[in-house]
CSV table of C-alpha atoms in Angstrom, one decimal:
chain,number,residue,atom,x,y,z
H,147,MET,CA,36.5,-4.2,14.1
H,148,VAL,CA,37.9,-7.8,14.6
H,149,ASP,CA,36.6,-10.4,12.4
H,150,ALA,CA,34.9,-13.9,14.2
H,151,THR,CA,35.0,-15.4,11.1
H,152,ASN,CA,39.3,-15.1,10.7
H,153,ASP,CA,39.7,-16.6,14.3
H,154,THR,CA,40.3,-19.8,15.2
H,155,VAL,CA,40.8,-22.5,17.8
H,156,GLY,CA,42.9,-25.6,16.8
H,157,ASN,CA,40.4,-26.4,13.5
H,158,LYS,CA,38.0,-24.7,14.3
H,159,ALA,CA,36.6,-21.5,12.9
H,160,ILE,CA,35.5,-18.9,15.8
H,161,VAL,CA,31.6,-17.6,15.0
H,162,ALA,CA,31.3,-15.5,17.8
H,163,PHE,CA,32.5,-14.3,20.8
H,164,LEU,CA,32.0,-11.6,23.3
H,165,HIS,CA,34.8,-10.2,24.9
H,166,ASN,CA,35.0,-8.5,29.1
H,167,VAL,CA,31.3,-7.7,28.4
H,168,LYS,CA,28.8,-5.5,30.9
H,169,LYS,CA,24.7,-5.2,31.2
H,170,SER,CA,23.6,-3.5,34.1
H,171,PHE,CA,20.2,-2.8,34.7
H,172,ASN,CA,19.4,0.9,37.5
H,173,GLY,CA,23.4,0.3,39.5
H,174,VAL,CA,22.3,-3.6,38.9
H,175,GLU,CA,25.3,-5.4,38.2
H,176,VAL,CA,23.8,-8.6,36.1
H,177,LEU,CA,26.7,-9.4,33.6
H,178,LYS,CA,30.7,-8.2,35.0
H,179,ASP,CA,32.9,-8.8,32.8
H,180,ILE,CA,32.2,-12.3,30.8
H,181,SER,CA,33.8,-13.4,27.9
H,182,LEU,CA,33.3,-16.4,25.0
H,183,GLU,CA,34.1,-17.8,22.5
H,184,LEU,CA,31.6,-20.5,20.0
H,185,HIS,CA,33.1,-22.2,17.5
H,186,GLN,CA,32.4,-23.7,13.7
H,187,SER,CA,29.3,-26.8,14.4
H,188,GLU,CA,30.1,-26.3,18.4
H,189,ASN,CA,26.8,-26.9,20.6
H,190,LEU,CA,27.9,-24.3,23.6
H,191,VAL,CA,25.9,-24.8,26.2
H,192,ILE,CA,25.4,-21.7,29.2
H,193,LEU,CA,24.5,-23.6,32.8
H,194,GLY,CA,23.0,-21.1,35.5
H,195,ARG,CA,20.3,-20.5,37.9
H,196,SER,CA,17.5,-18.1,37.3
H,197,GLY,CA,19.1,-14.3,37.7
H,198,SER,CA,22.1,-15.6,36.7
H,199,GLY,CA,21.5,-13.5,33.5
H,200,LYS,CA,21.5,-16.2,31.5
H,201,SER,CA,19.3,-14.6,28.6
H,202,VAL,CA,20.6,-11.5,29.2
H,203,LEU,CA,23.6,-12.8,27.4
H,204,ILE,CA,22.1,-13.7,24.0
H,205,LYS,CA,19.8,-10.8,24.0
H,206,CYS,CA,23.0,-8.9,23.6
H,207,MET,CA,24.0,-10.9,21.2
H,208,VAL,CA,21.1,-10.1,19.0
H,209,GLY,CA,21.4,-6.4,19.9
H,210,LEU,CA,18.8,-6.6,22.0
H,211,ILE,CA,19.8,-5.1,24.7
H,212,GLU,CA,22.4,-3.5,24.9
H,213,ALA,CA,25.7,-4.0,26.2
H,214,ASP,CA,27.1,-1.6,28.6
H,215,ASP,CA,31.0,-2.2,27.9
H,216,GLY,CA,32.8,-5.3,26.2
H,217,ASP,CA,33.4,-6.2,22.3
H,218,ILE,CA,31.2,-8.4,20.6
H,219,ASN,CA,31.7,-9.9,18.1
H,220,VAL,CA,29.2,-12.4,15.8
H,221,LEU,CA,30.1,-14.0,12.2
H,222,GLY,CA,32.8,-10.8,12.0
H,223,TYR,CA,29.5,-8.3,12.3
H,224,ASP,CA,30.5,-6.1,15.8
H,225,VAL,CA,27.2,-5.8,17.1
H,226,ARG,CA,28.1,-2.7,19.7
H,227,HIS,CA,28.5,-0.7,17.0
H,228,LEU,CA,26.1,-1.1,13.7
H,229,GLU,CA,24.5,0.2,12.1
H,230,PRO,CA,20.0,-0.6,11.6
H,231,LYS,CA,20.5,-1.9,8.4
H,232,ALA,CA,23.7,-3.7,9.4
H,233,LEU,CA,22.3,-5.4,12.3
H,234,ASN,CA,18.9,-7.1,9.8
H,235,GLU,CA,21.7,-8.6,8.5
H,236,MET,CA,23.2,-10.4,10.8
H,237,ARG,CA,19.9,-11.3,12.6
H,238,GLN,CA,19.2,-13.2,10.1
H,239,GLN,CA,22.0,-15.3,10.5
H,240,VAL,CA,21.3,-16.2,13.1
H,241,GLY,CA,18.2,-17.9,14.6
H,242,PHE,CA,16.8,-16.9,18.3
H,243,SER,CA,14.3,-18.7,19.7
H,244,PHE,CA,12.8,-17.8,22.5
H,245,GLN,CA,11.5,-19.0,25.8
H,246,SER,CA,8.2,-18.2,26.1
H,247,SER,CA,8.2,-19.3,21.8
H,248,ALA,CA,6.9,-16.0,21.1
H,249,LEU,CA,4.6,-17.4,17.9
H,250,TYR,CA,2.7,-14.0,16.0
H,251,ASP,CA,-0.7,-15.2,17.5
H,252,SER,CA,-2.5,-13.9,15.2
H,253,MET,CA,-1.2,-15.9,12.5
H,254,THR,CA,-1.0,-19.4,11.6
H,255,VAL,CA,1.4,-22.0,11.7
H,256,GLN,CA,2.0,-21.2,8.0
H,257,GLN,CA,1.2,-17.7,8.7
H,258,ASN,CA,3.6,-17.4,11.5
H,259,LEU,CA,7.1,-19.8,8.8
H,260,GLU,CA,6.3,-17.6,5.9
H,261,PHE,CA,6.5,-14.2,7.6
H,262,PRO,CA,10.4,-14.0,7.6
H,263,LEU,CA,10.5,-15.6,4.0
H,264,THR,CA,8.2,-13.2,2.2
H,265,ARG,CA,9.6,-10.1,5.0
H,266,ASN,CA,13.7,-10.7,4.9
H,267,LEU,CA,14.0,-12.6,1.6
H,268,GLY,CA,10.6,-11.0,-0.5
H,269,LEU,CA,9.3,-14.2,-1.7
H,270,THR,CA,6.1,-13.8,-2.7
H,271,ASN,CA,5.7,-17.1,-4.8
H,272,LYS,CA,3.2,-19.2,-3.3
H,273,THR,CA,4.4,-22.9,-4.0
H,274,GLU,CA,8.2,-21.6,-2.9
H,275,LEU,CA,6.5,-20.4,0.6
H,276,ASN,CA,4.5,-24.0,0.8
H,277,ASP,CA,7.7,-26.3,-0.1
H,278,LYS,CA,9.7,-24.1,2.1
H,279,VAL,CA,7.4,-24.7,5.3
H,280,ILE,CA,7.0,-28.2,4.5
H,281,ILE,CA,10.5,-28.6,4.6
H,282,ALA,CA,10.9,-26.8,7.9
H,283,LEU,CA,7.9,-28.8,9.9
H,284,GLN,CA,8.6,-31.6,8.1
H,285,ASP,CA,12.6,-31.3,9.9
H,286,VAL,CA,11.3,-30.4,13.2
H,287,GLY,CA,8.8,-33.3,13.6
H,288,LEU,CA,5.3,-31.1,12.7
H,289,GLU,CA,3.9,-31.5,9.5
H,290,GLY,CA,0.1,-31.1,9.6
H,291,THR,CA,0.0,-27.8,11.6
H,292,ALA,CA,0.6,-25.8,9.4
H,293,GLN,CA,-3.2,-25.0,9.6
H,294,LYS,CA,-3.2,-24.3,12.9
H,295,MET,CA,-3.3,-21.3,15.3
H,296,PRO,CA,-0.3,-21.2,17.8
H,297,ALA,CA,-3.5,-21.3,20.7
H,298,GLU,CA,-4.3,-24.8,19.7
H,299,LEU,CA,-0.6,-25.9,19.9
H,300,SER,CA,0.9,-27.5,22.7
H,301,GLY,CA,3.8,-25.8,24.8
H,302,GLY,CA,6.2,-28.6,23.2
H,303,MET,CA,4.6,-28.3,19.6
H,304,LYS,CA,5.5,-24.2,20.1
H,305,LYS,CA,8.8,-25.2,20.9
H,306,ARG,CA,9.3,-27.2,17.4
H,307,ILE,CA,7.2,-24.8,15.4
H,308,GLY,CA,9.3,-21.2,16.9
H,309,ILE,CA,12.5,-23.3,16.0
H,310,ALA,CA,11.4,-24.0,12.5
H,311,ARG,CA,10.7,-20.7,12.1
H,312,THR,CA,14.1,-19.6,12.6
H,313,LEU,CA,15.6,-22.7,10.7
H,314,ILE,CA,13.3,-21.4,7.7
H,315,LEU,CA,16.1,-19.0,6.7
H,316,ASN,CA,19.3,-21.4,7.4
H,317,PRO,CA,21.0,-19.9,9.5
H,318,LYS,CA,24.4,-19.9,10.9
H,319,ILE,CA,24.2,-19.9,14.7
H,320,MET,CA,21.0,-20.8,16.6
H,321,LEU,CA,21.0,-19.6,19.9
H,322,TYR,CA,18.4,-21.2,22.4
H,323,ASP,CA,16.8,-19.2,25.3
H,324,GLU,CA,15.5,-22.1,27.7
H,325,PRO,CA,14.5,-24.7,24.7
H,326,THR,CA,13.7,-27.1,27.2
H,327,ALA,CA,12.3,-25.2,29.9
H,328,GLY,CA,9.1,-25.9,31.6
H,329,LEU,CA,8.7,-29.1,29.0
H,330,ASP,CA,7.7,-32.9,31.0
H,331,PRO,CA,10.9,-34.7,30.6
H,332,ILE,CA,9.6,-36.6,27.4
H,333,THR,CA,9.1,-33.2,25.4
H,334,ALA,CA,12.1,-32.0,26.5
H,335,SER,CA,14.1,-34.7,25.5
H,336,GLU,CA,12.5,-34.8,22.1
H,337,ILE,CA,13.7,-30.7,22.2
H,338,ASN,CA,17.7,-31.9,22.8
H,339,GLU,CA,17.5,-34.4,20.1
H,340,LEU,CA,15.7,-32.0,17.5
H,341,ILE,CA,18.8,-29.7,19.0
H,342,LEU,CA,20.8,-31.9,17.9
H,343,SER,CA,19.9,-33.0,14.9
H,344,VAL,CA,19.6,-28.7,13.9
H,345,ARG,CA,23.2,-29.2,14.0
H,346,GLU,CA,23.5,-32.0,11.7
H,347,LYS,CA,21.0,-30.7,9.0
H,348,TYR,CA,21.6,-27.2,8.9
H,349,LYS,CA,25.7,-27.2,9.9
H,350,THR,CA,25.0,-24.8,12.8
H,351,SER,CA,26.9,-23.5,16.0
H,352,SER,CA,24.3,-23.7,18.7
H,353,LEU,CA,24.9,-21.2,21.7
H,354,ILE,CA,21.8,-23.1,24.6
H,355,ILE,CA,21.0,-21.0,28.0
H,356,THR,CA,19.4,-23.7,30.1
H,357,HIS,CA,19.3,-24.3,33.3
H,358,ASP,CA,18.1,-28.1,32.7
H,359,ILE,CA,21.1,-30.6,33.5
H,360,SER,CA,19.6,-33.3,31.1
H,361,CYS,CA,19.2,-30.5,28.2
H,362,ALA,CA,23.6,-29.2,29.6
H,363,ARG,CA,24.4,-33.5,29.3
H,364,HIS,CA,22.7,-34.1,26.2
H,365,THR,CA,23.3,-31.1,24.0
H,366,SER,CA,26.5,-29.6,25.1
H,367,ASP,CA,29.9,-30.1,23.4
H,368,ARG,CA,31.2,-27.4,25.7
H,369,VAL,CA,29.9,-25.8,30.0
H,370,ILE,CA,30.1,-22.4,30.8
H,371,ALA,CA,28.8,-22.0,34.4
H,372,LEU,CA,28.1,-19.2,35.1
H,373,VAL,CA,26.9,-17.7,38.4
H,374,ASP,CA,26.0,-14.2,39.4
H,375,GLY,CA,27.3,-13.1,35.9
H,376,LYS,CA,30.5,-14.3,36.4
H,377,THR,CA,32.1,-17.1,34.3
H,378,LYS,CA,33.0,-19.2,37.0
H,379,MET,CA,33.8,-22.6,35.3
H,380,GLU,CA,34.5,-23.8,31.8
H,381,GLY,CA,34.9,-27.5,29.7
H,382,THR,CA,33.7,-30.2,29.0
H,383,PHE,CA,30.1,-31.4,30.8
H,384,ASP,CA,31.8,-34.8,32.2
H,385,ALA,CA,34.9,-32.4,33.0
H,386,ILE,CA,32.9,-30.2,35.1
H,387,LYS,CA,30.1,-31.9,36.5
H,388,ASP,CA,32.1,-33.4,39.7
H,389,THR,CA,33.0,-30.4,40.7
H,390,SER,CA,33.4,-29.7,44.1
H,391,ASP,CA,32.5,-25.2,44.5
H,392,ALA,CA,30.5,-24.7,46.8
H,393,ASP,CA,28.3,-22.3,43.7
H,394,LEU,CA,28.1,-24.9,41.5
H,395,ALA,CA,27.7,-29.1,42.9
H,396,PRO,CA,24.8,-28.1,44.6
H,397,PHE,CA,23.3,-27.1,41.1
H,398,PHE,CA,24.7,-30.7,39.4
H,399,ASN,CA,23.5,-33.0,42.3
H,400,TYR,CA,20.1,-31.5,42.9
X,272,MET,CA,17.3,15.9,40.5
X,273,PRO,CA,14.2,14.7,41.9
X,274,ASP,CA,12.6,11.8,41.1
X,275,ALA,CA,9.2,12.7,39.1
X,276,ILE,CA,11.0,15.6,37.1
X,277,GLN,CA,13.6,12.6,35.7
X,278,THR,CA,11.1,9.8,35.1
X,279,LEU,CA,9.4,13.2,33.2
X,280,LEU,CA,12.8,14.3,30.8
X,281,LEU,CA,13.5,10.4,30.3
X,282,GLU,CA,9.3,10.0,28.8
X,283,CYS,CA,10.2,13.5,27.3
X,284,GLU,CA,13.4,11.8,25.3
X,285,SER,CA,11.3,8.5,24.3
X,286,ILE,CA,8.1,10.1,22.7
X,287,PHE,CA,11.0,12.1,21.0
X,288,ARG,CA,13.0,8.9,20.2
X,289,PHE,CA,9.5,7.0,19.1
X,290,VAL,CA,8.3,10.0,16.9
X,291,GLN,CA,11.9,10.9,15.2
X,292,LYS,CA,12.3,6.6,14.4
X,293,LEU,CA,8.3,7.0,12.5
X,294,LEU,CA,9.5,10.3,10.3
X,295,LYS,CA,12.2,8.3,9.5
X,296,GLN,CA,10.6,5.0,8.6
X,297,ALA,CA,7.5,6.5,8.1
X,298,VAL,CA,9.1,7.5,3.8
X,299,ALA,CA,12.1,4.2,4.2
X,300,ARG,CA,11.7,2.0,1.5
X,301,PRO,CA,10.7,-1.2,1.3
X,302,PHE,CA,7.0,0.8,2.1
X,303,GLU,CA,4.2,-1.2,4.3
X,304,TRP,CA,1.9,-0.9,1.6
X,305,ARG,CA,0.2,-4.1,1.6
X,306,GLU,CA,-0.2,-3.9,6.0
X,307,THR,CA,-1.1,-0.4,5.7
X,308,VAL,CA,-4.2,-0.9,3.3
X,309,ARG,CA,-5.0,-4.1,5.1
X,310,GLN,CA,-4.8,-1.5,8.6
X,311,CYS,CA,-7.0,0.9,6.5
X,312,PHE,CA,-9.3,-1.5,5.8
X,313,GLU,CA,-9.3,-2.7,9.5
X,314,ILE,CA,-9.6,0.3,11.4
X,315,GLY,CA,-12.3,2.3,8.6
X,316,ASN,CA,-14.7,-1.2,9.2
X,317,ARG,CA,-14.3,-1.7,11.9
X,318,SER,CA,-15.4,1.9,13.2
X,319,LEU,CA,-17.4,2.0,10.5
X,320,PHE,CA,-20.7,0.8,12.5
X,321,LEU,CA,-20.7,2.4,15.7
X,322,ILE,CA,-20.1,5.8,14.8
X,323,CYS,CA,-22.3,6.0,11.6
X,324,PHE,CA,-24.4,5.0,14.7
X,325,THR,CA,-23.7,8.0,17.5
X,326,ALA,CA,-23.3,10.4,14.4
X,327,PHE,CA,-26.7,9.7,13.8
X,328,LEU,CA,-28.5,9.5,17.4
X,329,SER,CA,-25.7,12.9,18.1
X,330,GLY,CA,-27.3,14.4,15.2
X,331,VAL,CA,-30.7,13.8,16.3
X,332,VAL,CA,-30.5,14.7,20.3
X,333,PHE,CA,-28.7,18.2,19.1
X,334,THR,CA,-31.2,19.3,16.8
X,335,ARG,CA,-33.5,17.9,19.2
X,336,GLN,CA,-32.5,20.2,22.3
X,337,SER,CA,-31.6,23.0,20.1
X,338,ARG,CA,-35.2,23.4,19.0
X,339,PRO,CA,-37.1,24.8,22.4
X,340,SER,CA,-34.3,27.6,22.5
X,341,LEU,CA,-34.3,28.8,18.6
X,342,SER,CA,-38.2,28.6,19.2
X,343,SER,CA,-38.3,31.2,22.0
X,344,PHE,CA,-36.8,33.2,19.7
X,345,GLY,CA,-39.1,32.0,16.7
X,346,ALA,CA,-36.1,31.4,14.7
X,347,GLU,CA,-36.7,27.8,14.6
X,348,SER,CA,-36.1,28.4,10.4
X,349,TRP,CA,-32.3,28.0,11.2
X,350,LEU,CA,-32.1,25.3,12.9
X,351,PRO,CA,-30.2,23.9,9.7
X,352,SER,CA,-27.4,26.8,9.9
X,353,LEU,CA,-27.3,25.8,13.5
X,354,VAL,CA,-26.6,22.4,13.5
X,355,SER,CA,-24.8,21.9,10.4
X,356,GLN,CA,-22.0,24.7,10.9
X,357,ALA,CA,-21.7,23.0,15.3
X,358,VAL,CA,-21.5,18.8,13.3
X,359,ILE,CA,-19.3,19.7,10.8
X,360,ARG,CA,-17.0,22.3,12.3
X,361,SER,CA,-16.6,20.6,15.8
X,362,LEU,CA,-19.6,17.8,16.7
X,363,GLY,CA,-18.2,15.0,14.3
X,364,PRO,CA,-14.8,15.5,14.4
X,365,LEU,CA,-15.1,15.5,17.8
X,366,ILE,CA,-17.4,12.3,18.1
X,367,THR,CA,-15.8,10.2,15.8
X,368,GLY,CA,-12.4,11.6,17.2
X,369,LEU,CA,-13.1,10.4,20.9
X,370,ILE,CA,-15.0,7.2,19.6
X,371,CYS,CA,-12.6,6.3,17.8
X,372,ALA,CA,-9.5,7.1,20.8
X,373,GLY,CA,-11.6,4.7,22.8
X,374,LYS,CA,-12.2,1.8,20.4
X,375,LEU,CA,-9.2,2.1,18.3
X,376,GLY,CA,-6.2,3.8,20.5
X,377,SER,CA,-7.3,0.6,23.2
X,378,ASN,CA,-7.0,-1.9,20.5
X,379,ILE,CA,-4.2,-0.2,18.7
X,380,ALA,CA,-2.3,0.0,22.4
X,381,ALA,CA,-3.4,-3.6,23.7
X,382,GLU,CA,-2.6,-5.8,20.7
X,383,LEU,CA,1.1,-4.0,20.4
X,384,ALA,CA,1.2,-4.1,23.9
X,385,SER,CA,0.4,-8.1,24.5
X,386,MET,CA,2.6,-8.6,21.4
X,387,LYS,CA,5.4,-7.2,23.6
X,388,VAL,CA,5.0,-8.6,26.7
X,389,THR,CA,4.9,-11.7,25.0
X,390,GLU,CA,7.8,-11.4,23.0
X,391,GLN,CA,6.4,-11.6,19.6
X,392,ILE,CA,8.1,-8.1,19.2
X,393,ASP,CA,11.2,-9.1,20.1
X,394,ALA,CA,11.3,-12.1,17.3
X,395,MET,CA,10.0,-10.2,14.5
X,396,GLU,CA,13.0,-7.8,15.8
X,397,VAL,CA,15.5,-10.9,15.7
X,398,SER,CA,14.5,-12.3,12.6
X,399,GLY,CA,14.9,-9.1,11.1
X,400,THR,CA,11.7,-8.1,9.9
X,401,ARG,CA,11.5,-4.9,10.3
X,402,PRO,CA,8.9,-4.6,13.7
X,403,PHE,CA,8.5,-1.0,13.9
X,404,SER,CA,8.0,-0.2,10.2
X,405,TYR,CA,5.4,-3.4,10.2
X,406,LEU,CA,3.6,-3.0,13.6
X,407,VAL,CA,3.9,0.9,14.2
X,408,VAL,CA,4.1,2.9,11.1
X,409,SER,CA,1.0,1.0,8.9
X,410,ARG,CA,-1.3,1.4,11.7
X,411,VAL,CA,-0.5,5.1,12.5
X,412,ILE,CA,-0.4,6.0,8.4
X,413,ALA,CA,-4.1,4.4,8.5
X,414,THR,CA,-5.3,6.4,11.6
X,415,THR,CA,-4.6,9.3,10.1
X,416,LEU,CA,-5.3,8.5,6.5
X,417,MET,CA,-8.7,6.8,8.1
X,418,MET,CA,-10.1,9.3,10.4
X,419,PRO,CA,-11.1,11.9,7.9
X,420,LEU,CA,-12.9,9.0,5.9
X,421,LEU,CA,-14.6,8.6,9.0
X,422,VAL,CA,-15.4,12.3,10.0
X,423,VAL,CA,-17.1,12.6,6.1
X,424,PHE,CA,-19.5,9.8,7.2
X,425,ALA,CA,-20.1,11.1,10.2
X,426,ASP,CA,-20.4,13.8,9.6
X,427,VAL,CA,-23.0,13.4,6.6
X,428,ILE,CA,-25.0,10.9,8.9
X,429,ALA,CA,-25.5,13.4,12.2
X,430,LEU,CA,-27.1,16.2,9.2
X,431,PHE,CA,-29.3,13.0,8.0
X,432,GLY,CA,-29.9,12.1,11.6
X,433,SER,CA,-30.9,16.2,11.8
X,434,TYR,CA,-32.8,16.9,8.8
X,435,LEU,CA,-35.2,13.7,9.7
X,436,THR,CA,-36.1,14.7,13.4
X,437,VAL,CA,-36.7,18.8,11.6
X,438,HIS,CA,-38.4,17.2,8.7
X,439,THR,CA,-41.1,15.4,11.7
X,440,ILE,CA,-41.5,18.3,13.8
X,441,ASN,CA,-41.5,21.1,10.9
X,442,ASN,CA,-42.2,18.3,7.3
X,443,THR,CA,-39.0,20.2,5.6
X,444,SER,CA,-38.5,19.1,2.6
X,445,LEU,CA,-34.6,17.3,1.9
X,446,GLN,CA,-34.2,20.4,-0.4
X,447,LEU,CA,-35.0,23.4,1.8
X,448,TYR,CA,-32.8,21.6,4.6
X,449,LEU,CA,-29.9,21.1,1.5
X,450,ASN,CA,-30.6,24.8,0.4
X,451,GLU,CA,-30.2,26.4,4.4
X,452,VAL,CA,-26.6,24.0,5.0
X,453,SER,CA,-25.1,25.2,2.1
X,454,VAL,CA,-25.8,28.7,2.7
X,455,VAL,CA,-23.8,28.5,5.9
X,456,ILE,CA,-21.0,25.7,5.1
X,457,THR,CA,-18.0,27.0,3.5
X,458,PHE,CA,-15.0,25.0,1.8
X,459,LEU,CA,-12.9,26.3,5.1
X,460,ASP,CA,-15.1,24.5,7.0
X,461,ILE,CA,-15.3,22.2,5.6
X,462,PHE,CA,-11.1,21.5,5.5
X,463,SER,CA,-10.8,22.5,8.4
X,464,SER,CA,-13.0,20.0,9.5
X,465,ILE,CA,-10.8,17.6,7.8
X,466,LEU,CA,-7.6,18.7,8.1
X,467,LEU,CA,-8.7,18.6,12.7
X,468,ALA,CA,-9.6,14.8,11.8
X,469,THR,CA,-6.0,14.2,10.3
X,470,PHE,CA,-4.4,15.9,13.3
X,471,PHE,CA,-7.0,13.4,15.4
X,472,GLY,CA,-6.5,10.2,13.5
X,473,PHE,CA,-2.4,10.6,13.9
X,474,ALA,CA,-2.9,11.4,17.4
X,475,ILE,CA,-5.2,8.7,18.3
X,476,GLY,CA,-2.8,5.9,16.0
X,477,PHE,CA,1.0,7.8,18.0
X,478,VAL,CA,-0.7,7.4,21.2
X,479,GLY,CA,-2.0,3.6,21.1
X,480,SER,CA,1.5,2.8,19.1
X,481,TYR,CA,3.5,4.3,21.3
X,482,ALA,CA,2.1,2.8,24.6
X,483,GLY,CA,2.2,-0.4,23.4
X,484,TYR,CA,5.4,-0.9,21.7
X,485,THR,CA,6.6,0.6,25.0
X,486,ALA,CA,4.6,-2.1,27.4
X,487,ALA,CA,6.7,-3.2,30.3
X,488,ASN,CA,5.1,-5.6,33.0
X,489,GLY,CA,3.5,-8.3,31.8
X,490,THR,CA,0.0,-8.4,31.6
X,491,SER,CA,-0.6,-5.4,33.8
X,492,GLY,CA,1.1,-3.8,31.7
X,493,VAL,CA,-1.0,-4.3,28.9
X,494,GLY,CA,-4.0,-3.0,30.7
X,495,LYS,CA,-2.1,0.3,32.0
X,496,ALA,CA,-0.9,0.5,27.9
X,497,ALA,CA,-4.6,0.7,26.6
X,498,ASN,CA,-5.5,2.6,29.2
X,499,ASN,CA,-3.8,5.6,28.8
X,500,ALA,CA,-4.1,5.0,25.6
X,501,VAL,CA,-7.0,6.0,26.2
X,502,VAL,CA,-6.8,8.5,28.4
X,503,ILE,CA,-4.0,10.3,26.8
X,504,SER,CA,-5.3,10.3,23.2
X,505,MET,CA,-9.0,12.2,24.4
X,506,LEU,CA,-7.0,14.3,26.2
X,507,PHE,CA,-4.8,15.4,23.1
X,508,ILE,CA,-8.0,15.6,20.3
X,509,PHE,CA,-9.5,18.3,23.0
X,510,ILE,CA,-6.4,20.3,23.1
X,511,ILE,CA,-6.1,19.7,19.5
X,512,ASP,CA,-9.4,20.3,19.4
X,513,LEU,CA,-9.1,23.8,21.2
X,514,LEU,CA,-5.8,24.5,19.7
X,515,SER,CA,-7.3,24.5,16.0
X,516,LEU,CA,-10.6,26.5,16.7
X,517,GLN,CA,-7.7,29.6,17.7
X,518,ILE,CA,-6.1,29.0,13.9
X,519,ILE,CA,-8.9,28.6,11.8
X,520,ASN,CA,-11.0,31.2,14.0
X,521,LEU,CA,-8.1,33.6,12.7
X,522,PHE,CA,-9.1,32.8,9.0
X,523,ARG,CA,-12.7,33.1,9.5
């Protein structure tokens, strides 16, 4: 097993990498030999059109979808060959923000945030739980929503609570699946700011899946453009935004 | 290999893996005590009124329907024995099983399926919170434990309904009625009824959970899961009832 945490590029350690990853569904190849590296404290944006395999890629990273071939290494864990116990250990160090927010709709916001704490850390002390929930809600700017049900929240608020629920376990890596999808430009910009402030406060490395150019511009240190399940281009946003590539140019100029 | 057979075999493999996971996680630590107790309360409490009401009506109707036939042979005094044997051996578990299949099976399947299609189960999975044991194992154990209790309630209420009917028509005393019942009901009848209910409970919990947990295709998948859960668990109930009848008859 290659330990991702031992490899470095420049001064930054590699916290996760994918090497020649392939995935097909019913004979249709969704990921074709994808390779990438995520560095310590980096915001890496995977940019691509709908159906280009972006979401499949991050679901493969946390073992929600099984890749057909290749190596996936996250925080030193060889994801494709992990026993359930080790897989859980790895998952507890990786925060995953879903496109749909995926809040538990039968629980209040407070219960949503307490759930990973009681289940993973075995915390039962009410005061301790309450303190952690308050801090997580403050970090996403939603104090005062603890007793609300998810159905009472707006789309942007749900996204923030979803992020707070992952932050409460102090993850080392954050995976954002379309964090600004379906949001108005102002709320989307607030989410972009939140992604940056999460990195500052929690020192996380983030992989952000998006088709939103504005999100990519604001949050990325580095961008990988994905076209039809293949890496088409890689670099900083400024370096690739003026590309003349026939597949990517319309995307940046739309 | 034809597509239909391939699909069937894949489904069988999926069911086998689900059972395997269920049995493995049912004995794995940490055990979901709190959620299992909560589910037991939800499942038992949620179904109690409906089951008691239906059992009472069944007791009354069955007694009224059987009375003319027995009267024509001058065997009206056998009514308590006939009704109690029918209720305890088959009617009680069957009515309770069918109602629970409709009510609990669809509820479990729809709840889990909607969690599945809105990625809530995936969210539990990626945060390492063991959703299978929290959502599935607790529900299957709860239905398995609660069904026998519900059947005991149903049996008692159905017999009470029957007694009220017999008492209204023939002015039979409660003591005489219970005496007639106790003469014909054996330990095997009660034991087999409870065992039958346990199997029904497992079938309802398992089918509902499987249909919900493996749901796909968005909101239409939720409806399909609930529908499948009801139809398949009812089918299972009749099959288990038939098989258990054959086996129990060997001991009679």
